[in-house]
mmCIF file with all atom_site columns, C-alpha atoms in Angstrom:
data_model
loop_
_atom_site.group_PDB
_atom_site.id
_atom_site.type_symbol
_atom_site.label_atom_id
_atom_site.label_alt_id
_atom_site.label_comp_id
_atom_site.label_asym_id
_atom_site.label_entity_id
_atom_site.label_seq_id
_atom_site.pdbx_PDB_ins_code
_atom_site.Cartn_x
_atom_site.Cartn_y
_atom_site.Cartn_z
_atom_site.occupancy
_atom_site.B_iso_or_equiv
_atom_site.pdbx_formal_charge
_atom_site.auth_seq_id
_atom_site.auth_comp_id
_atom_site.auth_asym_id
_atom_site.auth_atom_id
_atom_site.pdbx_PDB_model_num
ATOM 1   C CA . MET A 1 1   ? 50.276  73.111 50.612  1.00 0.00 ? 1   MET A CA 1
ATOM 2   C CA . GLY A 1 2   ? 49.601  72.556 54.304  1.00 0.00 ? 2   GLY A CA 1
ATOM 3   C CA . HIS A 1 3   ? 52.443  70.020 54.406  1.00 0.00 ? 3   HIS A CA 1
ATOM 4   C CA . VAL A 1 4   ? 54.967  72.492 52.947  1.00 0.00 ? 4   VAL A CA 1
ATOM 5   C CA . THR A 1 5   ? 53.979  75.207 55.454  1.00 0.00 ? 5   THR A CA 1
ATOM 6   C CA . PHE A 1 6   ? 54.265  72.749 58.329  1.00 0.00 ? 6   PHE A CA 1
ATOM 7   C CA . CYS A 1 7   ? 57.807  71.697 57.218  1.00 0.00 ? 7   CYS A CA 1
ATOM 8   C CA . LYS A 1 8   ? 58.921  75.318 56.948  1.00 0.00 ? 8   LYS A CA 1
ATOM 9   C CA . SER A 1 9   ? 57.587  75.966 60.450  1.00 0.00 ? 9   SER A CA 1
ATOM 10  C CA . ILE A 1 10  ? 59.488  72.954 61.807  1.00 0.00 ? 10  ILE A CA 1
ATOM 11  C CA . GLN A 1 11  ? 62.660  74.112 60.040  1.00 0.00 ? 11  GLN A CA 1
ATOM 12  C CA . ASN A 1 12  ? 62.294  77.611 61.541  1.00 0.00 ? 12  ASN A CA 1
ATOM 13  C CA . VAL A 1 13  ? 61.696  76.242 65.018  1.00 0.00 ? 13  VAL A CA 1
ATOM 14  C CA . THR A 1 14  ? 64.647  73.895 64.649  1.00 0.00 ? 14  THR A CA 1
ATOM 15  C CA . TYR A 1 15  ? 66.843  76.767 63.507  1.00 0.00 ? 15  TYR A CA 1
ATOM 16  C CA . ILE A 1 16  ? 65.774  78.969 66.422  1.00 0.00 ? 16  ILE A CA 1
ATOM 17  C CA . ASN A 1 17  ? 66.331  76.137 68.899  1.00 0.00 ? 17  ASN A CA 1
ATOM 18  C CA . GLU A 1 18  ? 69.752  75.357 67.423  1.00 0.00 ? 18  GLU A CA 1
ATOM 19  C CA . GLY A 1 19  ? 70.758  79.002 67.857  1.00 0.00 ? 19  GLY A CA 1
ATOM 20  C CA . THR A 1 20  ? 69.581  79.000 71.445  1.00 0.00 ? 20  THR A CA 1
ATOM 21  C CA . LEU A 1 21  ? 71.258  75.677 72.061  1.00 0.00 ? 21  LEU A CA 1
ATOM 22  C CA . GLU A 1 22  ? 74.523  76.933 70.566  1.00 0.00 ? 22  GLU A CA 1
ATOM 23  C CA . SER A 1 23  ? 74.509  80.036 72.768  1.00 0.00 ? 23  SER A CA 1
ATOM 24  C CA . ARG A 1 24  ? 73.734  77.919 75.827  1.00 0.00 ? 24  ARG A CA 1
ATOM 25  C CA . ILE A 1 25  ? 76.589  75.564 74.981  1.00 0.00 ? 25  ILE A CA 1
ATOM 26  C CA . GLU A 1 26  ? 78.952  78.526 74.547  1.00 0.00 ? 26  GLU A CA 1
ATOM 27  C CA . ARG A 1 27  ? 77.881  79.968 77.921  1.00 0.00 ? 27  ARG A CA 1
ATOM 28  C CA . MET A 1 28  ? 78.346  76.581 79.592  1.00 0.00 ? 28  MET A CA 1
ATOM 29  C CA . GLU A 1 29  ? 81.795  76.200 78.021  1.00 0.00 ? 29  GLU A CA 1
ATOM 30  C CA . ARG A 1 30  ? 82.816  79.648 79.332  1.00 0.00 ? 30  ARG A CA 1
ATOM 31  C CA . PHE A 1 31  ? 81.426  78.733 82.753  1.00 0.00 ? 31  PHE A CA 1
ATOM 32  C CA . ILE A 1 32  ? 83.360  75.447 82.803  1.00 0.00 ? 32  ILE A CA 1
ATOM 33  C CA . GLU A 1 33  ? 86.550  77.256 81.733  1.00 0.00 ? 33  GLU A CA 1
ATOM 34  C CA . ALA A 1 34  ? 86.083  79.749 84.577  1.00 0.00 ? 34  ALA A CA 1
ATOM 35  C CA . LEU A 1 35  ? 85.596  76.903 87.061  1.00 0.00 ? 35  LEU A CA 1
ATOM 36  C CA . GLU A 1 36  ? 88.721  75.168 85.759  1.00 0.00 ? 36  GLU A CA 1
ATOM 37  C CA . ASP A 1 37  ? 90.691  78.416 86.081  1.00 0.00 ? 37  ASP A CA 1
ATOM 38  C CA . GLN A 1 38  ? 89.448  78.829 89.651  1.00 0.00 ? 38  GLN A CA 1
ATOM 39  C CA . ARG A 1 39  ? 90.346  75.228 90.457  1.00 0.00 ? 39  ARG A CA 1
ATOM 40  C CA . LYS A 1 40  ? 93.885  75.780 89.164  1.00 0.00 ? 40  LYS A CA 1
ATOM 41  C CA . LYS A 1 41  ? 94.432  78.673 91.578  1.00 0.00 ? 41  LYS A CA 1
ATOM 42  C CA . PRO A 1 42  ? 96.146  77.591 94.771  1.00 0.00 ? 42  PRO A CA 1
ATOM 43  C CA . PRO A 1 43  ? 93.993  77.778 97.890  1.00 0.00 ? 43  PRO A CA 1
ATOM 44  C CA . VAL A 1 44  ? 94.504  80.626 100.324 1.00 0.00 ? 44  VAL A CA 1
ATOM 45  C CA . LEU A 1 45  ? 95.058  79.232 103.800 1.00 0.00 ? 45  LEU A CA 1
ATOM 46  C CA . PHE A 1 46  ? 97.559  79.203 106.634 1.00 0.00 ? 46  PHE A CA 1
ATOM 47  C CA . TYR A 1 47  ? 98.039  77.583 110.014 1.00 0.00 ? 47  TYR A CA 1
ATOM 48  C CA . ALA A 1 48  ? 100.792 78.656 112.394 1.00 0.00 ? 48  ALA A CA 1
ATOM 49  C CA . VAL A 1 49  ? 101.580 77.869 116.034 1.00 0.00 ? 49  VAL A CA 1
ATOM 50  C CA . ILE A 1 50  ? 103.809 78.996 118.859 1.00 0.00 ? 50  ILE A CA 1
ATOM 51  C CA . VAL A 1 51  ? 106.087 76.134 119.860 1.00 0.00 ? 51  VAL A CA 1
ATOM 52  C CA . LYS A 1 52  ? 108.028 75.765 123.114 1.00 0.00 ? 52  LYS A CA 1
ATOM 53  C CA . ARG A 1 53  ? 107.807 79.374 124.179 1.00 0.00 ? 53  ARG A CA 1
ATOM 54  C CA . ALA A 1 54  ? 106.464 81.307 127.107 1.00 0.00 ? 54  ALA A CA 1
ATOM 55  C CA . PHE A 1 55  ? 106.575 85.105 127.094 1.00 0.00 ? 55  PHE A CA 1
ATOM 56  C CA . THR A 1 56  ? 104.867 88.274 128.275 1.00 0.00 ? 56  THR A CA 1
ATOM 57  C CA . LEU A 1 57  ? 103.466 90.952 125.981 1.00 0.00 ? 57  LEU A CA 1
ATOM 58  C CA . ASN A 1 58  ? 102.274 94.465 126.741 1.00 0.00 ? 58  ASN A CA 1
ATOM 59  C CA . LYS A 1 59  ? 99.017  96.055 125.541 1.00 0.00 ? 59  LYS A CA 1
ATOM 60  C CA . HIS A 1 60  ? 98.425  96.104 121.764 1.00 0.00 ? 60  HIS A CA 1
ATOM 61  C CA . SER A 1 61  ? 101.386 93.829 120.988 1.00 0.00 ? 61  SER A CA 1
ATOM 62  C CA . THR A 1 62  ? 101.167 91.639 117.890 1.00 0.00 ? 62  THR A CA 1
ATOM 63  C CA . ILE A 1 63  ? 101.447 87.936 118.658 1.00 0.00 ? 63  ILE A CA 1
ATOM 64  C CA . VAL A 1 64  ? 103.774 86.215 116.209 1.00 0.00 ? 64  VAL A CA 1
ATOM 65  C CA . PHE A 1 65  ? 102.909 82.571 115.565 1.00 0.00 ? 65  PHE A CA 1
ATOM 66  C CA . GLU A 1 66  ? 106.365 81.666 114.308 1.00 0.00 ? 66  GLU A CA 1
ATOM 67  C CA . THR A 1 67  ? 106.054 78.005 113.369 1.00 0.00 ? 67  THR A CA 1
ATOM 68  C CA . VAL A 1 68  ? 104.159 77.684 110.107 1.00 0.00 ? 68  VAL A CA 1
ATOM 69  C CA . ILE A 1 69  ? 102.498 74.311 109.565 1.00 0.00 ? 69  ILE A CA 1
ATOM 70  C CA . ILE A 1 70  ? 100.928 75.238 106.208 1.00 0.00 ? 70  ILE A CA 1
ATOM 71  C CA . ASN A 1 71  ? 100.898 78.498 104.251 1.00 0.00 ? 71  ASN A CA 1
ATOM 72  C CA . GLU A 1 72  ? 99.298  77.986 100.834 1.00 0.00 ? 72  GLU A CA 1
ATOM 73  C CA . GLY A 1 73  ? 99.925  81.096 98.773  1.00 0.00 ? 73  GLY A CA 1
ATOM 74  C CA . ASP A 1 74  ? 102.490 82.406 101.299 1.00 0.00 ? 74  ASP A CA 1
ATOM 75  C CA . HIS A 1 75  ? 100.214 85.205 102.563 1.00 0.00 ? 75  HIS A CA 1
ATOM 76  C CA . TYR A 1 76  ? 101.020 84.784 106.283 1.00 0.00 ? 76  TYR A CA 1
ATOM 77  C CA . ASN A 1 77  ? 104.326 86.272 107.430 1.00 0.00 ? 77  ASN A CA 1
ATOM 78  C CA . LYS A 1 78  ? 105.879 84.230 110.249 1.00 0.00 ? 78  LYS A CA 1
ATOM 79  C CA . ASN A 1 79  ? 108.276 87.080 111.072 1.00 0.00 ? 79  ASN A CA 1
ATOM 80  C CA . ASP A 1 80  ? 105.682 89.729 111.894 1.00 0.00 ? 80  ASP A CA 1
ATOM 81  C CA . GLY A 1 81  ? 102.531 87.586 112.418 1.00 0.00 ? 81  GLY A CA 1
ATOM 82  C CA . VAL A 1 82  ? 100.517 89.409 109.745 1.00 0.00 ? 82  VAL A CA 1
ATOM 83  C CA . PHE A 1 83  ? 98.289  87.909 107.032 1.00 0.00 ? 83  PHE A CA 1
ATOM 84  C CA . VAL A 1 84  ? 97.758  89.902 103.813 1.00 0.00 ? 84  VAL A CA 1
ATOM 85  C CA . ALA A 1 85  ? 94.594  89.150 101.827 1.00 0.00 ? 85  ALA A CA 1
ATOM 86  C CA . PRO A 1 86  ? 95.507  88.279 98.225  1.00 0.00 ? 86  PRO A CA 1
ATOM 87  C CA . GLN A 1 87  ? 91.990  89.062 96.957  1.00 0.00 ? 87  GLN A CA 1
ATOM 88  C CA . ASP A 1 88  ? 88.588  90.340 97.993  1.00 0.00 ? 88  ASP A CA 1
ATOM 89  C CA . GLY A 1 89  ? 86.513  87.750 99.767  1.00 0.00 ? 89  GLY A CA 1
ATOM 90  C CA . ILE A 1 90  ? 85.128  86.260 102.946 1.00 0.00 ? 90  ILE A CA 1
ATOM 91  C CA . TYR A 1 91  ? 87.820  84.794 105.182 1.00 0.00 ? 91  TYR A CA 1
ATOM 92  C CA . MET A 1 92  ? 87.551  82.611 108.242 1.00 0.00 ? 92  MET A CA 1
ATOM 93  C CA . PHE A 1 93  ? 90.038  83.184 111.054 1.00 0.00 ? 93  PHE A CA 1
ATOM 94  C CA . SER A 1 94  ? 90.438  81.134 114.193 1.00 0.00 ? 94  SER A CA 1
ATOM 95  C CA . TRP A 1 95  ? 92.973  81.403 116.979 1.00 0.00 ? 95  TRP A CA 1
ATOM 96  C CA . THR A 1 96  ? 93.770  79.954 120.372 1.00 0.00 ? 96  THR A CA 1
ATOM 97  C CA . VAL A 1 97  ? 95.916  81.489 123.087 1.00 0.00 ? 97  VAL A CA 1
ATOM 98  C CA . ALA A 1 98  ? 97.110  79.607 126.148 1.00 0.00 ? 98  ALA A CA 1
ATOM 99  C CA . THR A 1 99  ? 98.344  80.685 129.562 1.00 0.00 ? 99  THR A CA 1
ATOM 100 C CA . VAL A 1 100 ? 99.363  79.048 132.840 1.00 0.00 ? 100 VAL A CA 1
ATOM 101 C CA . ASN A 1 101 ? 99.388  79.619 136.605 1.00 0.00 ? 101 ASN A CA 1
ATOM 102 C CA . VAL A 1 102 ? 97.794  82.871 137.769 1.00 0.00 ? 102 VAL A CA 1
ATOM 103 C CA . HIS A 1 103 ? 98.311  84.774 134.516 1.00 0.00 ? 103 HIS A CA 1
ATOM 104 C CA . TYR A 1 104 ? 95.966  86.081 131.847 1.00 0.00 ? 104 TYR A CA 1
ATOM 105 C CA . VAL A 1 105 ? 96.001  86.663 128.111 1.00 0.00 ? 105 VAL A CA 1
ATOM 106 C CA . VAL A 1 106 ? 93.378  88.685 126.233 1.00 0.00 ? 106 VAL A CA 1
ATOM 107 C CA . THR A 1 107 ? 93.667  88.936 122.447 1.00 0.00 ? 107 THR A CA 1
ATOM 108 C CA . GLU A 1 108 ? 91.827  90.364 119.477 1.00 0.00 ? 108 GLU A CA 1
ATOM 109 C CA . LEU A 1 109 ? 91.701  89.936 115.727 1.00 0.00 ? 109 LEU A CA 1
ATOM 110 C CA . VAL A 1 110 ? 92.555  93.191 114.003 1.00 0.00 ? 110 VAL A CA 1
ATOM 111 C CA . VAL A 1 111 ? 92.001  94.034 110.332 1.00 0.00 ? 111 VAL A CA 1
ATOM 112 C CA . GLU A 1 112 ? 93.481  97.350 109.203 1.00 0.00 ? 112 GLU A CA 1
ATOM 113 C CA . GLU A 1 113 ? 93.475  98.732 112.773 1.00 0.00 ? 113 GLU A CA 1
ATOM 114 C CA . GLU A 1 114 ? 89.816  97.745 113.282 1.00 0.00 ? 114 GLU A CA 1
ATOM 115 C CA . VAL A 1 115 ? 89.171  95.306 116.124 1.00 0.00 ? 115 VAL A CA 1
ATOM 116 C CA . VAL A 1 116 ? 86.953  92.526 114.782 1.00 0.00 ? 116 VAL A CA 1
ATOM 117 C CA . THR A 1 117 ? 86.463  90.475 117.966 1.00 0.00 ? 117 THR A CA 1
ATOM 118 C CA . THR A 1 118 ? 88.192  89.600 121.247 1.00 0.00 ? 118 THR A CA 1
ATOM 119 C CA . THR A 1 119 ? 88.794  86.528 123.387 1.00 0.00 ? 119 THR A CA 1
ATOM 120 C CA . GLY A 1 120 ? 90.812  85.856 126.510 1.00 0.00 ? 120 GLY A CA 1
ATOM 121 C CA . GLU A 1 121 ? 91.519  83.750 129.529 1.00 0.00 ? 121 GLU A CA 1
ATOM 122 C CA . LYS A 1 122 ? 92.537  84.354 133.122 1.00 0.00 ? 122 LYS A CA 1
ATOM 123 C CA . GLU A 1 123 ? 93.952  81.383 134.968 1.00 0.00 ? 123 GLU A CA 1
ATOM 124 C CA . ILE A 1 124 ? 92.920  81.482 138.608 1.00 0.00 ? 124 ILE A CA 1
ATOM 125 C CA . ASP A 1 125 ? 94.472  78.235 139.855 1.00 0.00 ? 125 ASP A CA 1
ATOM 126 C CA . SER A 1 126 ? 98.202  78.027 140.269 1.00 0.00 ? 126 SER A CA 1
ATOM 127 C CA . GLY A 1 127 ? 99.730  75.162 138.322 1.00 0.00 ? 127 GLY A CA 1
ATOM 128 C CA . SER A 1 128 ? 97.056  74.656 135.683 1.00 0.00 ? 128 SER A CA 1
ATOM 129 C CA . TRP A 1 129 ? 96.854  75.504 131.984 1.00 0.00 ? 129 TRP A CA 1
ATOM 130 C CA . THR A 1 130 ? 93.967  77.145 130.164 1.00 0.00 ? 130 THR A CA 1
ATOM 131 C CA . SER A 1 131 ? 93.284  78.455 126.711 1.00 0.00 ? 131 SER A CA 1
ATOM 132 C CA . ALA A 1 132 ? 90.782  80.681 124.953 1.00 0.00 ? 132 ALA A CA 1
ATOM 133 C CA . SER A 1 133 ? 89.693  80.402 121.333 1.00 0.00 ? 133 SER A CA 1
ATOM 134 C CA . MET A 1 134 ? 87.678  82.408 118.834 1.00 0.00 ? 134 MET A CA 1
ATOM 135 C CA . THR A 1 135 ? 86.484  81.871 115.265 1.00 0.00 ? 135 THR A CA 1
ATOM 136 C CA . VAL A 1 136 ? 85.184  84.628 113.014 1.00 0.00 ? 136 VAL A CA 1
ATOM 137 C CA . PHE A 1 137 ? 84.147  85.199 109.401 1.00 0.00 ? 137 PHE A CA 1
ATOM 138 C CA . TYR A 1 138 ? 85.192  88.547 107.967 1.00 0.00 ? 138 TYR A CA 1
ATOM 139 C CA . ARG A 1 139 ? 84.981  90.231 104.575 1.00 0.00 ? 139 ARG A CA 1
ATOM 140 C CA . MET A 1 140 ? 88.377  91.583 103.498 1.00 0.00 ? 140 MET A CA 1
ATOM 141 C CA . LYS A 1 141 ? 89.569  93.579 100.517 1.00 0.00 ? 141 LYS A CA 1
ATOM 142 C CA . ARG A 1 142 ? 92.720  92.730 98.585  1.00 0.00 ? 142 ARG A CA 1
ATOM 143 C CA . ASP A 1 143 ? 95.922  93.808 100.375 1.00 0.00 ? 143 ASP A CA 1
ATOM 144 C CA . GLU A 1 144 ? 94.226  94.341 103.736 1.00 0.00 ? 144 GLU A CA 1
ATOM 145 C CA . HIS A 1 145 ? 96.165  93.091 106.772 1.00 0.00 ? 145 HIS A CA 1
ATOM 146 C CA . ALA A 1 146 ? 94.929  90.871 109.617 1.00 0.00 ? 146 ALA A CA 1
ATOM 147 C CA . TRP A 1 147 ? 96.733  89.883 112.811 1.00 0.00 ? 147 TRP A CA 1
ATOM 148 C CA . ILE A 1 148 ? 96.236  88.837 116.418 1.00 0.00 ? 148 ILE A CA 1
ATOM 149 C CA . ARG A 1 149 ? 97.331  91.201 119.164 1.00 0.00 ? 149 ARG A CA 1
ATOM 150 C CA . THR A 1 150 ? 96.859  91.644 122.864 1.00 0.00 ? 150 THR A CA 1
ATOM 151 C CA . ASN A 1 151 ? 94.109  94.090 123.678 1.00 0.00 ? 151 ASN A CA 1
ATOM 152 C CA . ASN A 1 152 ? 94.166  97.063 126.051 1.00 0.00 ? 152 ASN A CA 1
ATOM 153 C CA . TRP A 1 153 ? 93.089  95.123 129.162 1.00 0.00 ? 153 TRP A CA 1
ATOM 154 C CA . GLY A 1 154 ? 95.724  94.942 131.883 1.00 0.00 ? 154 GLY A CA 1
ATOM 155 C CA . THR A 1 155 ? 99.395  95.602 131.414 1.00 0.00 ? 155 THR A CA 1
ATOM 156 C CA . GLU A 1 156 ? 100.933 92.165 130.848 1.00 0.00 ? 156 GLU A CA 1
ATOM 157 C CA . ASN A 1 157 ? 99.603  89.221 128.830 1.00 0.00 ? 157 ASN A CA 1
ATOM 158 C CA . PHE A 1 158 ? 101.361 85.917 129.424 1.00 0.00 ? 158 PHE A CA 1
ATOM 159 C CA . VAL A 1 159 ? 101.420 83.420 126.541 1.00 0.00 ? 159 VAL A CA 1
ATOM 160 C CA . HIS A 1 160 ? 102.409 79.866 127.437 1.00 0.00 ? 160 HIS A CA 1
ATOM 161 C CA . SER A 1 161 ? 102.746 77.385 124.578 1.00 0.00 ? 161 SER A CA 1
ATOM 162 C CA . THR A 1 162 ? 105.067 74.535 125.488 1.00 0.00 ? 162 THR A CA 1
ATOM 163 C CA . GLY A 1 163 ? 105.242 70.754 125.494 1.00 0.00 ? 163 GLY A CA 1
ATOM 164 C CA . ASN A 1 164 ? 102.039 68.737 125.452 1.00 0.00 ? 164 ASN A CA 1
ATOM 165 C CA . TYR A 1 165 ? 100.039 71.526 127.033 1.00 0.00 ? 165 TYR A CA 1
ATOM 166 C CA . PRO A 1 166 ? 97.645  73.776 125.095 1.00 0.00 ? 166 PRO A CA 1
ATOM 167 C CA . GLN A 1 167 ? 99.370  75.391 122.131 1.00 0.00 ? 167 GLN A CA 1
ATOM 168 C CA . SER A 1 168 ? 98.667  78.849 120.841 1.00 0.00 ? 168 SER A CA 1
ATOM 169 C CA . SER A 1 169 ? 97.713  78.895 117.159 1.00 0.00 ? 169 SER A CA 1
ATOM 170 C CA . PHE A 1 170 ? 96.342  81.093 114.379 1.00 0.00 ? 170 PHE A CA 1
ATOM 171 C CA . LEU A 1 171 ? 94.711  80.027 111.130 1.00 0.00 ? 171 LEU A CA 1
ATOM 172 C CA . GLY A 1 172 ? 92.998  81.672 108.205 1.00 0.00 ? 172 GLY A CA 1
ATOM 173 C CA . ILE A 1 173 ? 91.312  80.498 105.026 1.00 0.00 ? 173 ILE A CA 1
ATOM 174 C CA . LEU A 1 174 ? 89.583  82.140 102.091 1.00 0.00 ? 174 LEU A CA 1
ATOM 175 C CA . ILE A 1 175 ? 86.018  80.805 102.237 1.00 0.00 ? 175 ILE A CA 1
ATOM 176 C CA . HIS A 1 176 ? 84.502  82.730 99.326  1.00 0.00 ? 176 HIS A CA 1
ATOM 177 C CA . ALA A 1 177 ? 86.289  84.770 96.655  1.00 0.00 ? 177 ALA A CA 1
ATOM 178 C CA . GLU A 1 178 ? 84.478  87.878 95.445  1.00 0.00 ? 178 GLU A CA 1
#
């Protein structure tokens, strides 16, 4: 009699464990499918530069980085210099602006008219080239816009991006989708 009870107990435990194991396997399969779906999505990233140009911009002027090196997902517009977030998430942006001679350039990253951060450079020696860079992580919502513009300091910002000298550039990448 004790042997029969023991076997029934083992069968019940086995049945319970199989049910738990089946549900775990199903959850893992769904998780793997979700990872595969995420992997199939193209990455969200861009990198654009200003090539062979030197120009002056007034206060609050958008800087257009017209030469696109890479634009996965096509979310950066080389005609207006604006990136549109395709989904909610944490994005990394980095940009460099260059100037020459006794000029200055002060820029800021703007998301939906909110200034995120600022960087700039004032060249004090005639005949030399300098650049200023900034990197930032920022949480964006789908369809929000981000761009680089001159800030409200001074009246003229001189961008110099020619030849083998420092180039002005702008890049963005989705770091974490939400």
